[in-house]
PDB file of C-alpha atoms in Angstrom:
ATOM      1  CA  PHE A 722     -19.796 -58.826  27.341  1.00  0.00           C
ATOM      2  CA  ARG A 723     -22.571 -56.749  28.549  1.00  0.00           C
ATOM      3  CA  ARG A 724     -25.094 -55.037  25.498  1.00  0.00           C
ATOM      4  CA  VAL A 725     -24.556 -50.867  26.284  1.00  0.00           C
ATOM      5  CA  LEU A 726     -27.807 -48.907  24.732  1.00  0.00           C
ATOM      6  CA  PHE A 727     -27.370 -46.221  23.338  1.00  0.00           C
ATOM      7  CA  ARG A 728     -29.139 -43.091  24.270  1.00  0.00           C
ATOM      8  CA  SER A 729     -31.313 -42.842  20.856  1.00  0.00           C
ATOM      9  CA  GLY A 730     -32.624 -46.173  21.927  1.00  0.00           C
ATOM     10  CA  GLN A 731     -32.235 -47.511  18.770  1.00  0.00           C
ATOM     11  CA  MET A 732     -29.643 -49.750  18.582  1.00  0.00           C
ATOM     12  CA  THR A 733     -27.042 -51.407  21.013  1.00  0.00           C
ATOM     13  CA  GLU A 734     -22.974 -51.555  21.453  1.00  0.00           C
ATOM     14  CA  THR A 735     -21.840 -54.757  23.148  1.00  0.00           C
ATOM     15  CA  HIS A 736     -17.712 -54.118  24.244  1.00  0.00           C
ATOM     16  CA  LYS A 737     -16.914 -56.872  22.220  1.00  0.00           C
ATOM     17  CA  ARG A 738     -17.765 -54.537  19.292  1.00  0.00           C
ATOM     18  CA  THR A 739     -16.392 -51.640  20.924  1.00  0.00           C
ATOM     19  CA  VAL A 740     -12.829 -53.108  20.906  1.00  0.00           C
ATOM     20  CA  VAL A 741     -13.073 -54.995  17.731  1.00  0.00           C
ATOM     21  CA  ARG A 742     -14.166 -51.671  15.780  1.00  0.00           C
ATOM     22  CA  SER A 743     -11.435 -49.842  18.431  1.00  0.00           C
ATOM     23  CA  ILE A 744      -8.755 -52.328  16.845  1.00  0.00           C
ATOM     24  CA  THR A 745      -9.280 -52.262  13.536  1.00  0.00           C
ATOM     25  CA  TYR A 746      -9.388 -48.209  13.695  1.00  0.00           C
ATOM     26  CA  ARG A 747      -6.293 -48.865  15.883  1.00  0.00           C
ATOM     27  CA  LEU A 748      -4.481 -50.831  13.139  1.00  0.00           C
ATOM     28  CA  SER A 749      -4.403 -48.660   9.866  1.00  0.00           C
ATOM     29  CA  ALA A 750      -3.377 -45.642  12.466  1.00  0.00           C
ATOM     30  CA  TRP A 751      -0.790 -48.118  12.961  1.00  0.00           C
ATOM     31  CA  ALA A 752       0.269 -48.804   9.753  1.00  0.00           C
ATOM     32  CA  LEU A 753       0.204 -44.921   8.629  1.00  0.00           C
ATOM     33  CA  THR A 754       2.541 -43.873  12.025  1.00  0.00           C
ATOM     34  CA  ILE A 755       4.852 -46.569  10.995  1.00  0.00           C
ATOM     35  CA  ILE A 756       5.019 -45.471   7.042  1.00  0.00           C
ATOM     36  CA  LEU A 757       5.770 -41.373   8.380  1.00  0.00           C
ATOM     37  CA  SER A 758       7.929 -42.159  10.962  1.00  0.00           C
ATOM     38  CA  TYR A 759      10.087 -44.074   8.841  1.00  0.00           C
ATOM     39  CA  LEU A 760       9.821 -41.437   6.174  1.00  0.00           C
ATOM     40  CA  TYR A 761      10.859 -39.381   9.163  1.00  0.00           C
ATOM     41  CA  THR A 762      13.573 -41.205  11.051  1.00  0.00           C
ATOM     42  CA  GLY A 763      14.795 -43.267   8.423  1.00  0.00           C
ATOM     43  CA  ASN A 764      14.595 -46.343  10.347  1.00  0.00           C
ATOM     44  CA  LEU A 765      12.177 -48.950  10.101  1.00  0.00           C
ATOM     45  CA  ALA A 766      13.193 -50.842  13.613  1.00  0.00           C
ATOM     46  CA  GLU A 767      12.490 -47.540  15.009  1.00  0.00           C
ATOM     47  CA  ALA A 768       9.620 -46.410  13.955  1.00  0.00           C
ATOM     48  CA  THR A 769       7.511 -49.713  14.472  1.00  0.00           C
ATOM     49  CA  GLY A 770       8.762 -49.231  18.084  1.00  0.00           C
ATOM     50  CA  PHE A 771       7.328 -45.914  18.356  1.00  0.00           C
ATOM     51  CA  SER A 772       4.532 -46.157  16.888  1.00  0.00           C
ATOM     52  CA  THR A 773       3.593 -49.883  18.269  1.00  0.00           C
ATOM     53  CA  PHE A 774       4.259 -48.294  21.503  1.00  0.00           C
ATOM     54  CA  LEU A 775       1.306 -44.606  20.698  1.00  0.00           C
ATOM     55  CA  HIS A 776      -1.004 -46.942  19.883  1.00  0.00           C
ATOM     56  CA  ILE A 777      -1.299 -49.570  22.624  1.00  0.00           C
ATOM     57  CA  ILE A 778      -1.755 -46.279  24.433  1.00  0.00           C
ATOM     58  CA  LEU A 779      -4.678 -44.477  21.843  1.00  0.00           C
ATOM     59  CA  SER A 780      -6.322 -47.755  21.697  1.00  0.00           C
ATOM     60  CA  VAL A 781      -6.864 -47.906  25.643  1.00  0.00           C
ATOM     61  CA  ASP A 782      -7.669 -44.166  25.689  1.00  0.00           C
ATOM     62  CA  TYR A 783      -9.604 -44.281  22.665  1.00  0.00           C
ATOM     63  CA  TYR A 784     -11.771 -47.817  24.713  1.00  0.00           C
ATOM     64  CA  ILE A 785     -12.239 -45.361  27.123  1.00  0.00           C
ATOM     65  CA  HIS A 786     -13.477 -42.259  25.051  1.00  0.00           C
ATOM     66  CA  GLU A 787     -15.544 -44.570  23.297  1.00  0.00           C
ATOM     67  CA  ARG A 788     -17.316 -45.464  26.401  1.00  0.00           C
ATOM     68  CA  ILE A 789     -17.668 -42.568  27.861  1.00  0.00           C
ATOM     69  CA  TRP A 790     -19.277 -41.237  25.241  1.00  0.00           C
ATOM     70  CA  LEU A 791     -22.249 -43.900  25.519  1.00  0.00           C
ATOM     71  CA  LYS A 792     -23.048 -42.213  28.714  1.00  0.00           C
ATOM     72  CA  ILE A 793     -22.829 -38.934  27.747  1.00  0.00           C
ATOM     73  CA  LYS A 794     -26.469 -37.450  27.312  1.00  0.00           C
ATOM     74  CA  TRP A 795     -26.035 -34.444  25.414  1.00  0.00           C
ATOM     75  CA  GLY A 796     -26.516 -33.794  22.021  1.00  0.00           C
ATOM     76  CA  LEU A 797     -29.034 -36.580  21.593  1.00  0.00           C
ATOM     77  CA  ASN A 798     -32.144 -36.214  20.441  1.00  0.00           C
ATOM     78  CA  LYS A 799     -35.461 -37.949  22.505  1.00  0.00           C
ATOM     79  CA  SER A 800     -37.017 -40.065  20.544  1.00  0.00           C
TER      80      SER A 800
END
């Protein structure tokens, strides 16, 4: 994985780190969505299926969003 320099010039983040961060965040959000969906539907299989589909899509979205923001200069102070 190639390192990407934060625009602040102080830290680097690899694609692997971004992937791991997105997975850990998504797992906690997935569990919460299952619980809330189950409370709403009363059907654990339906709640799990819906949550799984939703969070696969959202994981891809999160990764793309994070990588784009690493390239945006707006709002950063020059060192």
